[in-house]
Amino acid sequence: MTKYMPRAVRKTGLILFPAFDWCITPSHPEREERLLYTRDQIVEEGLEDVDGIEFFNPELAEYADIDRVHLCAPSSKALLTESHLISAGGAIRAAKAVMEKEVERAFAIVRPPGHHAMQTVFGDRGFCIANIEAIMVEHLRRHYGVRRIAIVDTDCHHGDGTQDIFYNDPDLLFISLHQDGRTLYPGSGFQNEAGGPAAQGYTINLPLPPGTGEEGFSMVTDRVVLPLLDAFKPELVLNSAGQDNHYSDPLTNMNFTAQGYARLNKAINPDICVLEGGYSIEGALPYTNLGIILAMAGLDTSNVREPDYDPRRFVQSALMNGQIEGICQNALDIFAARKKWDTGVRRGEEVVERKSIYYDTTGFGVDQVRHYKLCPDCPGYTEVEASGAGELMHGFTVPFNACSKCQQAARDAFARAAKAKGPREQVVLQDRVADIYETV
Amino acid sequence: MKTVGIDVGGTNADGVLLEGESLLAKAKIPVDHDNLSGVIIALLEKLLGDNAGQVDQVHLSSTLCTNAIVNGEMDEVGMLVQAGPGLNPEFLDCGENLVFLDGAIDHRGGLVKSPSAALVDAALADFSAKGLQSIGVVTKFSHRNPQVEQDLARQAASFPHVTCGHNLSGLPNFPRRVYTTWINAGLKTRFQQFSEAIRTGVKRLGITAPLSVLKADGGTIPLERAEAVPCESVLSGPSASVMGALALTPREKDFVVLDIGGTTTDIGLFADGVPLMEPYGVTIMGRPTLIRALNTRSVGLGGDSEVKWTEDGYVIGPQRHGVPAAFSKGKITGATPSDAMVVLNRMEGNRERAAEALRLLLPNNPPEETAREVLLSFGQNIKRAVEQMVEDVFARPVYTVSALLERQRLEPTEIIAVGGPAEALRSELAAAFDLPCEVPLNYEVANAIGAARTRPTLSASLYANSSDGTLSIPEIGLHEEIGRSYGMKDAEESLAAAIRHLAAQAGLEGELPPVEFVEREEMNTVRGFSATGKVIALKAQVKPGLAGV
């Protein structure tokens, strides 16, 4: 446009949608004001005039986009507001901008976030109902034929929802960097959570000790994240760009900085970023979001710092460094031992996983049993039974990379279950190969 | 009421004398860009003759400031800039005398740190030693807190001119604020000379009426007030043509205005009879600014554009061919849309030469057919440009769920075309848009009529944070304390008072056109888990429109 404004090295799209008229409750961290100061900073910086930074409004996701990923009880229509469709639609718009080459990179700065929403959804947990990254991933696969995707989740809370949705998917490498689950919601994300039977070693958790700062994040990035991305060779790298590792975040105990976020983003070099959490709305988000945007666009980030930033405050102890080195080594070992489906198994064999899922926003529990149906040729379909809040969900999910035999097996099982359906029970066939969501 | 409108264009200056809506007289003289005030005075003399004393007001649309910027004839400006954290500010390109200060103001207008006195003193001493006359001071977020700019202005008070960023606009966008401030400060000497020359000349002619200049936002500003904000008179030409089209064909619906010239076509959009504004301001010489402006776009399509034939069809513009064959002598080197118009007898000119020019494009095609095809293609090109513009307006960022769901695309129902080739292109434009196309009477002096009929515009922006207890209305330099209970009603009152203040400052007498409140934002602020107050943002404007008659 002009030589009087900076020029982005990589054309970058921003879907900046602060939803100033939506909140969970007026004083909830997820309230109208959350992205106000971020919007103000971005606009004041003049990013709208920077050559190579493009702004897009979000689209509304369709219910089919939600149903491709989630099993919602009672239904996606009943659980989601327009705000959720817009937030998911913002992520989809980011993906579309990149896939249709409007831009090279895109960042959806949208709310509400999504990474605590699991496959089965009975309500809001951890401020999330719809997993907007997962919805974007399946949209990318459905509409753009993308197969191998890596998600690096840099939110301070474990991305338990995203992990749950892709747990048995060897075409998706999920790496989550977060504060140790023994000290923070949702209390998961330990290193033994490493993937389902058909995707062992494709879920990599990096639980970091409280107080981890730039040094610790650099270490896991350099030693684990980058080598794993190199080895996995994804078609796309996504970043669930939560910003609550920041030293000023009120809900967490980490020591990360805007400079750190910018460097982390430069190193990971994601194709698409989606905002997740981050609740230091004045002291962190305006600067961390700006740092991430500039890093994506290949612009100078050296002047992006909090007004009270002083690097001397963020020196890590040798003890902590040692601890993080151990975590890195475990992660490398887990990934080195990864294996996809086991060709030794027989069709119809299964692995059963039980889970209790707590919905913290309104306060109820869901008990869930998931059956991973093993297959010698593909990841196999899954059957899930989940009950809570007066609802009973009985779902059959055919993953996008399933073989035709598993697809047929899931259909047969669905038909049998539909016949035997109990009074409160909802039986669902979620066939991602045929893009069908059928409910009885 | 007798009003004079003057529009100084690239080649000619047009003047009209109106009584109410009716045109009493018009005049035209060639422009001498080195003596614009002289041109204007000569035009006034030609237009008014002995009736100079009976004129009630004079409105000027002049290219003075635009030319000064384009030709690099601005004053050297000493710029004091506090950027704070964010984008590395080194890209800012506004002369040799730009000094970055330390410290910062944050996004809520909180003063993080004032610039250190030593840096400021050294910079001012250097500017003084260099003999600079104009100083510009800008901080990031000065629209939220103008105090640092005000302090710096006080320290620079010994310089003849000081421009503060916050006085020029209450909108966010720091780079634009820097460029706007620089341009404003750099125009001061030239504009002052111009203004004085006009005043002297007008007095000599016996005109006692108040003088106003046209702004890019489709409004006017008294000449005296413009001396403080000369940047406001930049790029007033498109605004004159848009307002002229409105004056000639007032209507309350969505429509498109086309001002078709020799080299370019200027496009303006109206929603419900009101011209659309740029979200921030004009871009001039590549520099984005906060100079409020109508949303107009200039495309390289005009009567004298170069026409070529390629595999993909006709390519018209953006280069200018030069004088069309139909109007010139000597060797025929190419074709223009004007030649096509002459061949089809829609315009006076040498039809033989025009036909010859069209044969250069397609030797085996009858010239009449080529002519029709060229004009159809012209219409299609304009339609594409309008569609892109409508799409860009629709795609502007919105920030609320309700705004996103309620967005509506502009649906033009009519085309208004002015400018030399307008009449000759009417049927092709109507066909391309599949809409009625009107070419109003007196369209050749539409710009001057637009200048004459335009009324003043004003705008002010408010940012209140009752949790921090601060209120800021940058355009009037207001930054004061407020109580916890300050609400939207209070904000409206504060802003209405600010608009009255600005009107008085501009010397506007009598009743103001209605003040409109726009872009409301109101949000509770919560710290810990309890509400601490509200953030309120609001803008007020007297929007562009036609003066009553």
PDB file of C-alpha atoms in Angstrom, chain A residues 168-309:
ATOM      1  CA  ASN A 168      -7.165 -41.741  18.776  1.00  0.00           C
ATOM      2  CA  ASP A 169      -6.162 -39.846  15.610  1.00  0.00           C
ATOM      3  CA  PRO A 170      -2.634 -40.605  14.360  1.00  0.00           C
ATOM      4  CA  ASP A 171      -3.007 -37.933  11.660  1.00  0.00           C
ATOM      5  CA  LEU A 172      -3.141 -35.275  14.334  1.00  0.00           C
ATOM      6  CA  LEU A 173      -0.201 -34.500  16.571  1.00  0.00           C
ATOM      7  CA  PHE A 174      -1.415 -32.734  19.705  1.00  0.00           C
ATOM      8  CA  ILE A 175       1.203 -31.011  21.856  1.00  0.00           C
ATOM      9  CA  SER A 176       0.033 -29.173  24.943  1.00  0.00           C
ATOM     10  CA  LEU A 177       2.264 -26.884  27.020  1.00  0.00           C
ATOM     11  CA  HIS A 178       0.567 -26.037  30.291  1.00  0.00           C
ATOM     12  CA  GLN A 179       0.879 -25.500  34.003  1.00  0.00           C
ATOM     13  CA  ASP A 180       1.110 -28.839  35.831  1.00  0.00           C
ATOM     14  CA  GLY A 181      -2.381 -30.299  36.321  1.00  0.00           C
ATOM     15  CA  ARG A 182      -1.734 -30.913  40.003  1.00  0.00           C
ATOM     16  CA  THR A 183      -1.839 -27.160  40.492  1.00  0.00           C
ATOM     17  CA  LEU A 184      -4.426 -25.924  38.003  1.00  0.00           C
ATOM     18  CA  TYR A 185      -7.751 -26.592  36.270  1.00  0.00           C
ATOM     19  CA  PRO A 186      -8.625 -28.970  34.629  1.00  0.00           C
ATOM     20  CA  GLY A 187      -6.247 -31.196  36.563  1.00  0.00           C
ATOM     21  CA  SER A 188      -5.186 -33.315  33.599  1.00  0.00           C
ATOM     22  CA  GLY A 189      -2.483 -33.298  30.956  1.00  0.00           C
ATOM     23  CA  PHE A 190       0.058 -35.637  32.528  1.00  0.00           C
ATOM     24  CA  GLN A 191       2.641 -37.336  30.412  1.00  0.00           C
ATOM     25  CA  ASN A 192       1.053 -40.766  30.603  1.00  0.00           C
ATOM     26  CA  GLU A 193      -1.885 -39.350  28.630  1.00  0.00           C
ATOM     27  CA  ALA A 194      -0.218 -40.096  25.321  1.00  0.00           C
ATOM     28  CA  GLY A 195      -2.947 -41.135  22.881  1.00  0.00           C
ATOM     29  CA  GLY A 196      -5.586 -43.771  22.224  1.00  0.00           C
ATOM     30  CA  PRO A 197      -4.843 -47.323  21.078  1.00  0.00           C
ATOM     31  CA  ALA A 198      -4.511 -46.281  17.429  1.00  0.00           C
ATOM     32  CA  ALA A 199      -2.463 -43.143  18.095  1.00  0.00           C
ATOM     33  CA  GLN A 200      -0.012 -43.847  20.852  1.00  0.00           C
ATOM     34  CA  GLY A 201       2.589 -41.110  21.154  1.00  0.00           C
ATOM     35  CA  TYR A 202       0.542 -38.627  19.105  1.00  0.00           C
ATOM     36  CA  THR A 203      -0.634 -36.793  22.217  1.00  0.00           C
ATOM     37  CA  ILE A 204       2.295 -35.103  23.919  1.00  0.00           C
ATOM     38  CA  ASN A 205       1.745 -33.354  27.219  1.00  0.00           C
ATOM     39  CA  LEU A 206       4.313 -30.973  28.663  1.00  0.00           C
ATOM     40  CA  PRO A 207       3.134 -30.137  32.186  1.00  0.00           C
ATOM     41  CA  LEU A 208       5.351 -27.295  33.379  1.00  0.00           C
ATOM     42  CA  PRO A 209       5.986 -26.269  36.963  1.00  0.00           C
ATOM     43  CA  PRO A 210       4.314 -23.115  38.272  1.00  0.00           C
ATOM     44  CA  GLY A 211       6.619 -20.143  37.731  1.00  0.00           C
ATOM     45  CA  THR A 212       7.955 -21.274  34.357  1.00  0.00           C
ATOM     46  CA  GLY A 213       9.148 -18.281  32.321  1.00  0.00           C
ATOM     47  CA  GLU A 214      10.798 -17.473  28.994  1.00  0.00           C
ATOM     48  CA  GLU A 215      13.706 -19.844  29.636  1.00  0.00           C
ATOM     49  CA  GLY A 216      11.479 -22.850  30.324  1.00  0.00           C
ATOM     50  CA  PHE A 217       9.242 -22.209  27.339  1.00  0.00           C
ATOM     51  CA  SER A 218      12.269 -21.809  25.095  1.00  0.00           C
ATOM     52  CA  MET A 219      13.631 -25.097  26.347  1.00  0.00           C
ATOM     53  CA  VAL A 220      10.472 -27.123  25.592  1.00  0.00           C
ATOM     54  CA  THR A 221      10.075 -25.353  22.267  1.00  0.00           C
ATOM     55  CA  ASP A 222      13.617 -26.060  21.128  1.00  0.00           C
ATOM     56  CA  ARG A 223      13.975 -29.542  22.578  1.00  0.00           C
ATOM     57  CA  VAL A 224      10.497 -30.977  22.019  1.00  0.00           C
ATOM     58  CA  VAL A 225       8.044 -28.940  19.968  1.00  0.00           C
ATOM     59  CA  LEU A 226      10.269 -28.110  16.994  1.00  0.00           C
ATOM     60  CA  PRO A 227      11.863 -31.579  16.598  1.00  0.00           C
ATOM     61  CA  LEU A 228       8.442 -33.246  16.866  1.00  0.00           C
ATOM     62  CA  LEU A 229       6.950 -30.931  14.249  1.00  0.00           C
ATOM     63  CA  ASP A 230       9.919 -31.700  12.009  1.00  0.00           C
ATOM     64  CA  ALA A 231       9.432 -35.429  12.424  1.00  0.00           C
ATOM     65  CA  PHE A 232       5.625 -35.424  12.068  1.00  0.00           C
ATOM     66  CA  LYS A 233       5.687 -33.265   8.919  1.00  0.00           C
ATOM     67  CA  PRO A 234       2.173 -31.834   9.191  1.00  0.00           C
ATOM     68  CA  GLU A 235       0.488 -30.107   6.283  1.00  0.00           C
ATOM     69  CA  LEU A 236      -0.606 -27.398   8.703  1.00  0.00           C
ATOM     70  CA  VAL A 237       0.540 -26.261  12.135  1.00  0.00           C
ATOM     71  CA  LEU A 238      -2.119 -24.740  14.376  1.00  0.00           C
ATOM     72  CA  ASN A 239      -1.562 -22.874  17.594  1.00  0.00           C
ATOM     73  CA  SER A 240      -4.195 -22.758  20.314  1.00  0.00           C
ATOM     74  CA  ALA A 241      -2.873 -19.413  21.418  1.00  0.00           C
ATOM     75  CA  GLY A 242      -4.037 -19.046  24.987  1.00  0.00           C
ATOM     76  CA  GLN A 243      -2.210 -16.224  26.717  1.00  0.00           C
ATOM     77  CA  ASP A 244      -2.663 -17.057  30.362  1.00  0.00           C
ATOM     78  CA  ASN A 245       0.923 -18.172  30.941  1.00  0.00           C
ATOM     79  CA  HIS A 246       1.539 -14.469  31.390  1.00  0.00           C
ATOM     80  CA  TYR A 247       3.035 -13.316  34.677  1.00  0.00           C
ATOM     81  CA  SER A 248       0.078 -11.016  35.305  1.00  0.00           C
ATOM     82  CA  ASP A 249      -2.695 -13.551  34.665  1.00  0.00           C
ATOM     83  CA  PRO A 250      -5.072 -13.712  37.631  1.00  0.00           C
ATOM     84  CA  LEU A 251      -6.065 -17.375  37.183  1.00  0.00           C
ATOM     85  CA  THR A 252      -2.656 -19.024  36.774  1.00  0.00           C
ATOM     86  CA  ASN A 253       0.836 -19.040  38.279  1.00  0.00           C
ATOM     87  CA  MET A 254       3.262 -18.785  35.383  1.00  0.00           C
ATOM     88  CA  ASN A 255       5.884 -16.210  34.499  1.00  0.00           C
ATOM     89  CA  PHE A 256       5.705 -15.850  30.736  1.00  0.00           C
ATOM     90  CA  THR A 257       5.898 -12.511  28.862  1.00  0.00           C
ATOM     91  CA  ALA A 258       4.839 -10.754  25.660  1.00  0.00           C
ATOM     92  CA  GLN A 259       8.407 -11.038  24.356  1.00  0.00           C
ATOM     93  CA  GLY A 260       8.237 -14.739  25.177  1.00  0.00           C
ATOM     94  CA  TYR A 261       4.949 -15.228  23.331  1.00  0.00           C
ATOM     95  CA  ALA A 262       6.329 -13.449  20.289  1.00  0.00           C
ATOM     96  CA  ARG A 263       9.466 -15.636  20.290  1.00  0.00           C
ATOM     97  CA  LEU A 264       7.451 -18.809  20.861  1.00  0.00           C
ATOM     98  CA  ASN A 265       5.248 -17.953  17.914  1.00  0.00           C
ATOM     99  CA  LYS A 266       8.226 -17.185  15.694  1.00  0.00           C
ATOM    100  CA  ALA A 267       9.716 -20.567  16.527  1.00  0.00           C
ATOM    101  CA  ILE A 268       6.541 -22.634  16.066  1.00  0.00           C
ATOM    102  CA  ASN A 269       5.638 -20.620  12.974  1.00  0.00           C
ATOM    103  CA  PRO A 270       1.983 -21.702  12.907  1.00  0.00           C
ATOM    104  CA  ASP A 271      -0.183 -21.369   9.819  1.00  0.00           C
ATOM    105  CA  ILE A 272      -3.237 -20.543  11.899  1.00  0.00           C
ATOM    106  CA  CYS A 273      -3.607 -19.299  15.460  1.00  0.00           C
ATOM    107  CA  VAL A 274      -6.771 -19.329  17.497  1.00  0.00           C
ATOM    108  CA  LEU A 275      -7.031 -17.405  20.731  1.00  0.00           C
ATOM    109  CA  GLU A 276      -7.902 -19.492  23.766  1.00  0.00           C
ATOM    110  CA  GLY A 277      -7.711 -18.243  27.347  1.00  0.00           C
ATOM    111  CA  GLY A 278      -5.902 -15.283  28.831  1.00  0.00           C
ATOM    112  CA  TYR A 279      -7.539 -13.199  31.508  1.00  0.00           C
ATOM    113  CA  SER A 280      -5.062 -10.490  32.313  1.00  0.00           C
ATOM    114  CA  ILE A 281      -7.071  -8.311  30.032  1.00  0.00           C
ATOM    115  CA  GLU A 282      -5.190  -5.067  30.585  1.00  0.00           C
ATOM    116  CA  GLY A 283      -1.658  -6.016  31.583  1.00  0.00           C
ATOM    117  CA  ALA A 284      -1.105  -8.909  29.183  1.00  0.00           C
ATOM    118  CA  LEU A 285      -3.538  -9.435  26.310  1.00  0.00           C
ATOM    119  CA  PRO A 286      -2.949  -6.142  24.473  1.00  0.00           C
ATOM    120  CA  TYR A 287       0.776  -6.911  24.361  1.00  0.00           C
ATOM    121  CA  THR A 288       0.753 -10.691  23.950  1.00  0.00           C
ATOM    122  CA  ASN A 289      -1.783 -10.554  21.125  1.00  0.00           C
ATOM    123  CA  LEU A 290       0.212  -7.813  19.419  1.00  0.00           C
ATOM    124  CA  GLY A 291       3.413  -9.817  19.845  1.00  0.00           C
ATOM    125  CA  ILE A 292       1.828 -12.884  18.267  1.00  0.00           C
ATOM    126  CA  ILE A 293       0.374 -10.911  15.348  1.00  0.00           C
ATOM    127  CA  LEU A 294       3.668  -9.202  14.553  1.00  0.00           C
ATOM    128  CA  ALA A 295       5.559 -12.482  14.842  1.00  0.00           C
ATOM    129  CA  MET A 296       3.138 -14.184  12.439  1.00  0.00           C
ATOM    130  CA  ALA A 297       3.475 -11.336   9.959  1.00  0.00           C
ATOM    131  CA  GLY A 298       7.275 -11.393  10.231  1.00  0.00           C
ATOM    132  CA  LEU A 299       7.359  -7.855  11.608  1.00  0.00           C
ATOM    133  CA  ASP A 300       9.710  -6.461  14.238  1.00  0.00           C
ATOM    134  CA  THR A 301       8.547  -7.512  17.729  1.00  0.00           C
ATOM    135  CA  SER A 302      11.411  -5.945  19.678  1.00  0.00           C
ATOM    136  CA  ASN A 303       9.313  -3.043  20.959  1.00  0.00           C
ATOM    137  CA  VAL A 304       6.383  -5.163  22.165  1.00  0.00           C
ATOM    138  CA  ARG A 305       6.648  -5.288  25.924  1.00  0.00           C
ATOM    139  CA  GLU A 306       4.490  -4.690  28.944  1.00  0.00           C
ATOM    140  CA  PRO A 307       4.911  -1.195  30.407  1.00  0.00           C
ATOM    141  CA  ASP A 308       6.362  -2.757  33.605  1.00  0.00           C
ATOM    142  CA  TYR A 309       8.490  -5.388  31.822  1.00  0.00           C
TER     143      TYR A 309
END
